[in-house]
Coordinates of N, CA and C in Angstrom, one line a residue:
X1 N -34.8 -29.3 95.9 CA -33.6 -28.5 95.9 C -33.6 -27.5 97.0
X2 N -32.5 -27.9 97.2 CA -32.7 -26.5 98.8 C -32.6 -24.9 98.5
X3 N -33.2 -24.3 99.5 CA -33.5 -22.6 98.8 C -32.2 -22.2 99.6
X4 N -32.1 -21.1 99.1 CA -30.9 -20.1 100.4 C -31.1 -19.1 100.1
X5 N -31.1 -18.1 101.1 CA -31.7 -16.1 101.1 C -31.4 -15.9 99.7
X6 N -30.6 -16.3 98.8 CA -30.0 -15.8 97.5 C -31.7 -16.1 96.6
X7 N -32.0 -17.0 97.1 CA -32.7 -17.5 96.5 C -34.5 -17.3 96.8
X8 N -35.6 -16.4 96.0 CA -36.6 -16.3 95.9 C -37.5 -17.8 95.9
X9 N -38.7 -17.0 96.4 CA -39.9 -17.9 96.3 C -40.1 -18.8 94.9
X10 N -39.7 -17.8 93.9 CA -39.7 -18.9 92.8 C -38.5 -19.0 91.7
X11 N -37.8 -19.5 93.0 CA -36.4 -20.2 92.8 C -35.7 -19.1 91.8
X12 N -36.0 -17.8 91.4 CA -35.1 -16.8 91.1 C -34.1 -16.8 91.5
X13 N -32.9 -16.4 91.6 CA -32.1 -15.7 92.3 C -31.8 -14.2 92.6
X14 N -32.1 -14.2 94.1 CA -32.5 -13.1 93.8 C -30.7 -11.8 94.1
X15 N -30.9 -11.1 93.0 CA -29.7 -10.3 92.5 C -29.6 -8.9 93.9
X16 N -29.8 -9.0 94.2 CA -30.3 -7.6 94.6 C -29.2 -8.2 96.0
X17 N -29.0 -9.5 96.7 CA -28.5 -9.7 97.5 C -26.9 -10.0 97.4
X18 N -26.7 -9.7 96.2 CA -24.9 -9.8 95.8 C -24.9 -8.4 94.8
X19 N -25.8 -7.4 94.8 CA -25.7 -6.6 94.1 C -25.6 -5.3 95.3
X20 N -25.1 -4.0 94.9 CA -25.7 -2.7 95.8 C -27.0 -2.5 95.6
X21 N -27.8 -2.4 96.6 CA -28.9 -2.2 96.6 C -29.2 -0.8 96.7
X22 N -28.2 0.1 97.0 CA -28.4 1.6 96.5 C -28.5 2.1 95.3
X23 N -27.5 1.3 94.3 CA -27.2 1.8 93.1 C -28.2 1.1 92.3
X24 N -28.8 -0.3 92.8 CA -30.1 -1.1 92.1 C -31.1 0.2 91.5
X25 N -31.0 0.8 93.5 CA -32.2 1.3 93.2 C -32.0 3.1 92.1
X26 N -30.8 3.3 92.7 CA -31.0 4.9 91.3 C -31.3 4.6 90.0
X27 N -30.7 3.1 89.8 CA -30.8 2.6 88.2 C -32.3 2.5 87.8
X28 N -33.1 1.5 88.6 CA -34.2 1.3 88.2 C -35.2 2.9 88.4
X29 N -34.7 3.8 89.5 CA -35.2 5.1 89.4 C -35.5 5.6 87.8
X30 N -33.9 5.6 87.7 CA -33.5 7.0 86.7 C -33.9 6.0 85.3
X31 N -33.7 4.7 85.1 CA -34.9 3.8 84.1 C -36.0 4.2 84.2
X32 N -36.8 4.4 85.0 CA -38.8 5.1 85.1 C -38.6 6.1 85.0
X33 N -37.5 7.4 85.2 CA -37.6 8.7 84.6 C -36.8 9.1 83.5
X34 N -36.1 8.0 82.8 CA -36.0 8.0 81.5 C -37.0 7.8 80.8
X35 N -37.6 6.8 80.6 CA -38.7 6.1 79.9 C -40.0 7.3 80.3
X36 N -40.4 7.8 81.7 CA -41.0 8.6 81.3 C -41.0 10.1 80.2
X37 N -39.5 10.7 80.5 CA -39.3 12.0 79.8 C -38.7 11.4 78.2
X38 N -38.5 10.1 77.9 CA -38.4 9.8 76.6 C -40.1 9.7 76.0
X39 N -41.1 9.1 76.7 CA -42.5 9.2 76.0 C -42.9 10.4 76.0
X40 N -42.8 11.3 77.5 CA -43.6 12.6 76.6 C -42.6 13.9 76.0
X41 N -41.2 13.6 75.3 CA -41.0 14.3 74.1 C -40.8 13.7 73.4
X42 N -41.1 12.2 73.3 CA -41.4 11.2 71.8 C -39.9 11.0 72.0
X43 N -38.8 11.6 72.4 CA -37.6 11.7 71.9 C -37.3 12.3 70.2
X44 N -38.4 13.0 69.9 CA -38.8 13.4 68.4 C -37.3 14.8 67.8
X45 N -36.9 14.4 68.6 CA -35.9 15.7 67.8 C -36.2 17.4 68.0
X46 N -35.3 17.6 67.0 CA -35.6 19.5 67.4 C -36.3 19.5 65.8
X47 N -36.4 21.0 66.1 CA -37.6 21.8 65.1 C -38.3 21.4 64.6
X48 N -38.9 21.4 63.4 CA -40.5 21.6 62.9 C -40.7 20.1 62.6
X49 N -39.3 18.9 62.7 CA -40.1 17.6 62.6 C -39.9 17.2 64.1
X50 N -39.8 18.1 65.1 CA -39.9 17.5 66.7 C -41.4 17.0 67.2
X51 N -41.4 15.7 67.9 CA -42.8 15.2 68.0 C -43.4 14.6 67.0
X52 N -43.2 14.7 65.2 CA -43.8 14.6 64.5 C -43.6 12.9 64.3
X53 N -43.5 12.2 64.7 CA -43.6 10.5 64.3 C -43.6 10.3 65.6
X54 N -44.5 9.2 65.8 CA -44.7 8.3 67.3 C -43.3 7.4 66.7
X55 N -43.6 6.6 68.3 CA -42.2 5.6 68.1 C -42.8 4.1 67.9
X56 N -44.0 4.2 67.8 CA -44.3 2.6 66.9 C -43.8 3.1 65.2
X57 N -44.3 4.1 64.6 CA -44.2 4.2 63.0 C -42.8 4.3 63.2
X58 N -41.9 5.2 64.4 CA -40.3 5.5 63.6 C -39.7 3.9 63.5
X59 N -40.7 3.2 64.8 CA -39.3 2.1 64.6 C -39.9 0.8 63.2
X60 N -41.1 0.5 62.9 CA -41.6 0.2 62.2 C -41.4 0.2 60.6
X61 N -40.4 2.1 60.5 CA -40.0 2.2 59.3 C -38.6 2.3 59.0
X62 N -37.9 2.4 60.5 CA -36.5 1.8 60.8 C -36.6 0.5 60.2
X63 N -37.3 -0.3 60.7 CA -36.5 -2.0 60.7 C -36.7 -2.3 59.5
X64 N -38.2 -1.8 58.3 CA -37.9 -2.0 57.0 C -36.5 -1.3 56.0
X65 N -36.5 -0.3 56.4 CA -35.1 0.0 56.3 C -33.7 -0.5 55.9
X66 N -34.2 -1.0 57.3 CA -32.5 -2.0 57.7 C -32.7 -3.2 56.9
X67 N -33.9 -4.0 57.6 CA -33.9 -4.9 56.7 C -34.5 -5.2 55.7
X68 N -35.3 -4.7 54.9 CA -35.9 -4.6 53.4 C -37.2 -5.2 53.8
X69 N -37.8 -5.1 52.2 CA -39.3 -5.8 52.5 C -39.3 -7.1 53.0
X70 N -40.5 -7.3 53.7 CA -41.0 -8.6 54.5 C -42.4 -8.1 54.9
X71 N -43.2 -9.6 55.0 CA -44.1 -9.8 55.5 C -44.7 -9.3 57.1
X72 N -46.0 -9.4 56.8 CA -46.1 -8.9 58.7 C -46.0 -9.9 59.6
X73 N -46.1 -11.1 59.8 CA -45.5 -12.0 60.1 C -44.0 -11.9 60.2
X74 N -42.9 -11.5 59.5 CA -41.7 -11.5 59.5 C -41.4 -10.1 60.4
X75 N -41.7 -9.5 60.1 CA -41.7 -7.9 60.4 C -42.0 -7.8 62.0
X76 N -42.6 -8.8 62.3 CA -43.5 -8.7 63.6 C -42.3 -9.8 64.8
X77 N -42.1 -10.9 63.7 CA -40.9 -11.6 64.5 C -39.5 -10.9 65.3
X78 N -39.2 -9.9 63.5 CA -38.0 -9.4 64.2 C -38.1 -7.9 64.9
X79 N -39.5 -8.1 65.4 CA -39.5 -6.3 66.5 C -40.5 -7.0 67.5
X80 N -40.2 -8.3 67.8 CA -40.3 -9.2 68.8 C -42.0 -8.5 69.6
X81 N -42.9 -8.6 68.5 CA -44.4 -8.3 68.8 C -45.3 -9.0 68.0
X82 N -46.8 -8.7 68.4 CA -47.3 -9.7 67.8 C -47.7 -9.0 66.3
X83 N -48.0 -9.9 65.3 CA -49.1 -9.9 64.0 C -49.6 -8.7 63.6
X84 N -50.8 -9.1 64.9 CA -51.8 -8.0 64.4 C -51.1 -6.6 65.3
X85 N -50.7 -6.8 66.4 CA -50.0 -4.9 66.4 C -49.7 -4.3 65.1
X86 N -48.5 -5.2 64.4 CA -48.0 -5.0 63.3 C -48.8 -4.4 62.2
X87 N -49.5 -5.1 62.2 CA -51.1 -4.9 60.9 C -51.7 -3.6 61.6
X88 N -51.9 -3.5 62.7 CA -52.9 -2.0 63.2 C -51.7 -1.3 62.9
X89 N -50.3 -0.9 63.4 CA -49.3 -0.1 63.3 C -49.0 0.4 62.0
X90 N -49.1 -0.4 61.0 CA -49.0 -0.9 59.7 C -49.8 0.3 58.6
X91 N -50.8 0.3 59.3 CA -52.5 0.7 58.4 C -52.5 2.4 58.0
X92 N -51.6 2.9 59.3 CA -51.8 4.4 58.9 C -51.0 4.7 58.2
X93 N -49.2 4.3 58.4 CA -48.0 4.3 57.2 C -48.6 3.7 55.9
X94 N -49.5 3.0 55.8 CA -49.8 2.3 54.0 C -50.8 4.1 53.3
X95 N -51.6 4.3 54.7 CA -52.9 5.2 54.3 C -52.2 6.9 53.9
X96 N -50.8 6.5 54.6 CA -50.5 8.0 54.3 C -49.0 8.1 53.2
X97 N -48.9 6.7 52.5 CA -48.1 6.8 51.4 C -46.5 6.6 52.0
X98 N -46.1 6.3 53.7 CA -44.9 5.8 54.2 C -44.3 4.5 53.4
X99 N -45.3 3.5 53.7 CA -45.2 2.6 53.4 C -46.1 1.7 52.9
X100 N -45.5 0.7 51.6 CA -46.0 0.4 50.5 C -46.6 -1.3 50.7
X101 N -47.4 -1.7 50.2 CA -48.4 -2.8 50.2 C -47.6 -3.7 48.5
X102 N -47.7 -5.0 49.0 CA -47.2 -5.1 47.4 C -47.5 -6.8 47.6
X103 N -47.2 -7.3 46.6 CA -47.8 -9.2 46.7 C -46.3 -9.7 46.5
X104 N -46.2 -10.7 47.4 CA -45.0 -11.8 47.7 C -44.7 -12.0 46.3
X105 N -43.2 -11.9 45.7 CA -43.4 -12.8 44.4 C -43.2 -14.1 44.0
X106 N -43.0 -14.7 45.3 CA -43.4 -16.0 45.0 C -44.4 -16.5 45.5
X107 N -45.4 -15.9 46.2 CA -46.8 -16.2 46.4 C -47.9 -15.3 46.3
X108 N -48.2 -14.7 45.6 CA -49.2 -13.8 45.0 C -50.0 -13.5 46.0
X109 N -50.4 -14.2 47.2 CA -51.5 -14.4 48.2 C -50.8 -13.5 49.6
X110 N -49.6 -13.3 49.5 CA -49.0 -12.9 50.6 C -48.8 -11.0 50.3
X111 N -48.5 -10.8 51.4 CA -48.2 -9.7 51.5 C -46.8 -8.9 51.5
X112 N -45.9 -8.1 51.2 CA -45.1 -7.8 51.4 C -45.1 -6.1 51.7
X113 N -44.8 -5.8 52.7 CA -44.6 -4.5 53.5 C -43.1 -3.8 52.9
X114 N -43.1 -3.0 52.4 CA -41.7 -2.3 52.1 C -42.0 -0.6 52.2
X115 N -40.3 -0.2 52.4 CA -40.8 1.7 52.4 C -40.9 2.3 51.2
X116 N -42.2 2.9 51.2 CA -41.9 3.7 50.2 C -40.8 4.9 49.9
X117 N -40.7 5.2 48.7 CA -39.6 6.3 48.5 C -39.9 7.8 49.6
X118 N -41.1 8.4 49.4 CA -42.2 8.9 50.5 C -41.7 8.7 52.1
X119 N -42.0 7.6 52.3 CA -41.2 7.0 53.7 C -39.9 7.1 53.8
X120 N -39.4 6.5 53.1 CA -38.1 7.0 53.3 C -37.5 8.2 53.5
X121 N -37.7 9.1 52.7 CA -37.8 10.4 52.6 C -37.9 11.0 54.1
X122 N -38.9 10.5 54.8 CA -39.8 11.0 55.8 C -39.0 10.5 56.6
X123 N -38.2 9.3 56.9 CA -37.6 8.5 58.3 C -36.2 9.0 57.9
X124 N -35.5 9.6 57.0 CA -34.5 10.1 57.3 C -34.6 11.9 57.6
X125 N -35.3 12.7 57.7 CA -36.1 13.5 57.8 C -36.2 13.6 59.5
X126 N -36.7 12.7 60.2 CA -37.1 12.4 61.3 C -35.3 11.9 62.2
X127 N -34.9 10.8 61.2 CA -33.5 10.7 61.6 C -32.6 11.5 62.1
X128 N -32.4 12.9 60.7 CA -31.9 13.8 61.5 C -31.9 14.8 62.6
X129 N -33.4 14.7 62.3 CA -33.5 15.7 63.5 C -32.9 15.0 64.6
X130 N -33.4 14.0 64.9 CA -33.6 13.1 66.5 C -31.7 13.2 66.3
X131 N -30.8 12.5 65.2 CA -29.4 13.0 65.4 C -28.7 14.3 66.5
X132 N -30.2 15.2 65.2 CA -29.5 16.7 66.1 C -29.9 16.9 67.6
X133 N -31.0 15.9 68.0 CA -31.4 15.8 69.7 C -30.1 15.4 70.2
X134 N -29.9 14.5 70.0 CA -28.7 13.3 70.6 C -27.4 14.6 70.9
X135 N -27.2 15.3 69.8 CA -26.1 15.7 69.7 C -26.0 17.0 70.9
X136 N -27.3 17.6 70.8 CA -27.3 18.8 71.8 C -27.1 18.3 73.0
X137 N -28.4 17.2 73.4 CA -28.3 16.9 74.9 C -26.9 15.9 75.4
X138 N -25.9 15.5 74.3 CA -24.5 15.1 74.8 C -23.4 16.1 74.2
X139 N -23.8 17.5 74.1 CA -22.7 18.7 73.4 C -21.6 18.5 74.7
X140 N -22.2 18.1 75.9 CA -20.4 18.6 76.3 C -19.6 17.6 77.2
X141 N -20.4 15.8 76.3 CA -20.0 15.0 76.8 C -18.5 14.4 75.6
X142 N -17.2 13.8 76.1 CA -16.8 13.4 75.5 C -16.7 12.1 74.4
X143 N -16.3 12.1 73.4 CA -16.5 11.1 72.4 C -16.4 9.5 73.3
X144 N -15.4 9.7 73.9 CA -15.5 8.4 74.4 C -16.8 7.9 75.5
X145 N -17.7 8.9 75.8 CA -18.6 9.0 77.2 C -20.0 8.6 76.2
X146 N -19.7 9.5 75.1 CA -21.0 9.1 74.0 C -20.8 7.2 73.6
X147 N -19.5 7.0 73.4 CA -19.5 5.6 72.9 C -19.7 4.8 73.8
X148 N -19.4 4.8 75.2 CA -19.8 4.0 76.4 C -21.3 3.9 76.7
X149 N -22.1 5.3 76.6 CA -23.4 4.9 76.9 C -24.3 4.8 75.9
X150 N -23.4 4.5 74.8 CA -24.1 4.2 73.3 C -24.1 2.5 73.6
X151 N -22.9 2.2 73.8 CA -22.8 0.8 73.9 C -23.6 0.2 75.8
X152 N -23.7 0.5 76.6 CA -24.5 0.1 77.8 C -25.6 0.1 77.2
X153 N -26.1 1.4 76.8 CA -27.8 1.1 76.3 C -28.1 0.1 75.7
X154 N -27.5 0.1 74.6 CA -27.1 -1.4 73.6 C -27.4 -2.7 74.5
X155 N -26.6 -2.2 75.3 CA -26.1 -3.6 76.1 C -27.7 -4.1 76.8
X156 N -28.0 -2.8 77.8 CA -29.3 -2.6 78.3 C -30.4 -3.4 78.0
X157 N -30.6 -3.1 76.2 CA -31.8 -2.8 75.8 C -31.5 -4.4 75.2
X158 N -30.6 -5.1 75.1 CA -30.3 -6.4 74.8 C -30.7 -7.2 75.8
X159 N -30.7 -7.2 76.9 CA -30.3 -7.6 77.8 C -32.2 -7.7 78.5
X160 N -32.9 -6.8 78.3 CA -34.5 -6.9 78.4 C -35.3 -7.4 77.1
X161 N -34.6 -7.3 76.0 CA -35.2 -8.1 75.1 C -34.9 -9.0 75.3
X162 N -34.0 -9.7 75.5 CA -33.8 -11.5 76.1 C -34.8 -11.6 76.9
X163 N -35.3 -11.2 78.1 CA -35.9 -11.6 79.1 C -37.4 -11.3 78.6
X164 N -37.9 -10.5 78.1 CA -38.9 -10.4 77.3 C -39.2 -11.7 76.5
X165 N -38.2 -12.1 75.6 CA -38.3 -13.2 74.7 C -38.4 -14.3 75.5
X166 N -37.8 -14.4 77.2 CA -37.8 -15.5 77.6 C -39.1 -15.4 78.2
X167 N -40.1 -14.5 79.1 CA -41.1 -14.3 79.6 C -42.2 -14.3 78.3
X168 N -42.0 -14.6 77.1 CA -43.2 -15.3 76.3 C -43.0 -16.4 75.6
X169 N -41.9 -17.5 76.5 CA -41.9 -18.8 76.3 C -42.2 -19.2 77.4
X170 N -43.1 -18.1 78.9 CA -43.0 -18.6 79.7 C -41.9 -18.8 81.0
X171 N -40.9 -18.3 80.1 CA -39.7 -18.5 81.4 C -40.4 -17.4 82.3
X172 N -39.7 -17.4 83.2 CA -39.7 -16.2 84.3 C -38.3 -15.3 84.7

């Protein structure tokens, strides 16, 4: 197949030559200094539960949440990681009463992961605060400005998990 400047060494296409390469580059900037200033304030919210949950346990006790009990195997599928992360991430929420350990009931052998009442308690707890973050650092953006970059992020963070999922089937 023939290559053309559009097109990378490994037959990528490369975006950056029908894209602004100015605006590439603020995006991917202000992406590394988000991601930085979101890991070191956890994004943990204001007052006394600020910082208090890492973001493996918050999102860990999100997705049971949302989606109910399931296996670590299952649990691990739909937060698109492996097994055993799941099982090390897993180990401290069982040890400190977040979350509950219980046998499959249709196979006794299996495991099933669900929130405790405890956890729950604790992830809505942590919910609000992180709410009340969101709400300070967009106090004097308009409703409609919050729902736009509510929905890009969305879009964003869709958009890398695809490519994620495709770069561990090996795509590139």
């Amino acid at each position: 197949m023939p290559t053309t400047p559009e097109m990378s060494m490994d037959m990528t296409p490369d975006l950056t030559a029908v894209g602004d390469t100015g605006l590439l580059d603020t995006l991917q900037h202000e992406v590394a200094l988000f991601a930085r200033r979101a890991e070191q304030t956890r994004l943990g919210g204001v007052g006394q539960v600020r910082n208090s949950m890492d973001r493996a346990a918050y999102l860990l006790l999100n997705r049971l949440d949302k989606e109910g009990p399931m296996g670590v195997k299952a649990l691990a599928a739909s937060m698109g990681i492996d097994s055993s992360t799941v099982t090390r991430q897993v180990a401290p929420l069982v040890d400190t009463g977040l979350v509950k350990r219980t046998s499959h009931p249709d196979d006794g052998r299996a495991v099933v992961l669900q929130l405790s009442p405890r956890g729950q308690a604790r992830l809505e707890e942590v919910r609000a605060s992180r709410r009340q973050l969101m709400a300070e650092l967009t106090q004097d953006w308009a409703p409609e400005e919050r729902e736009a970059f509510c929905a890009l992020l969305t879009r964003f963070n869709g958009a890398l998990s695809a490519r994620m999922a495709g770069n561990d089937r090996g795509d590139s």
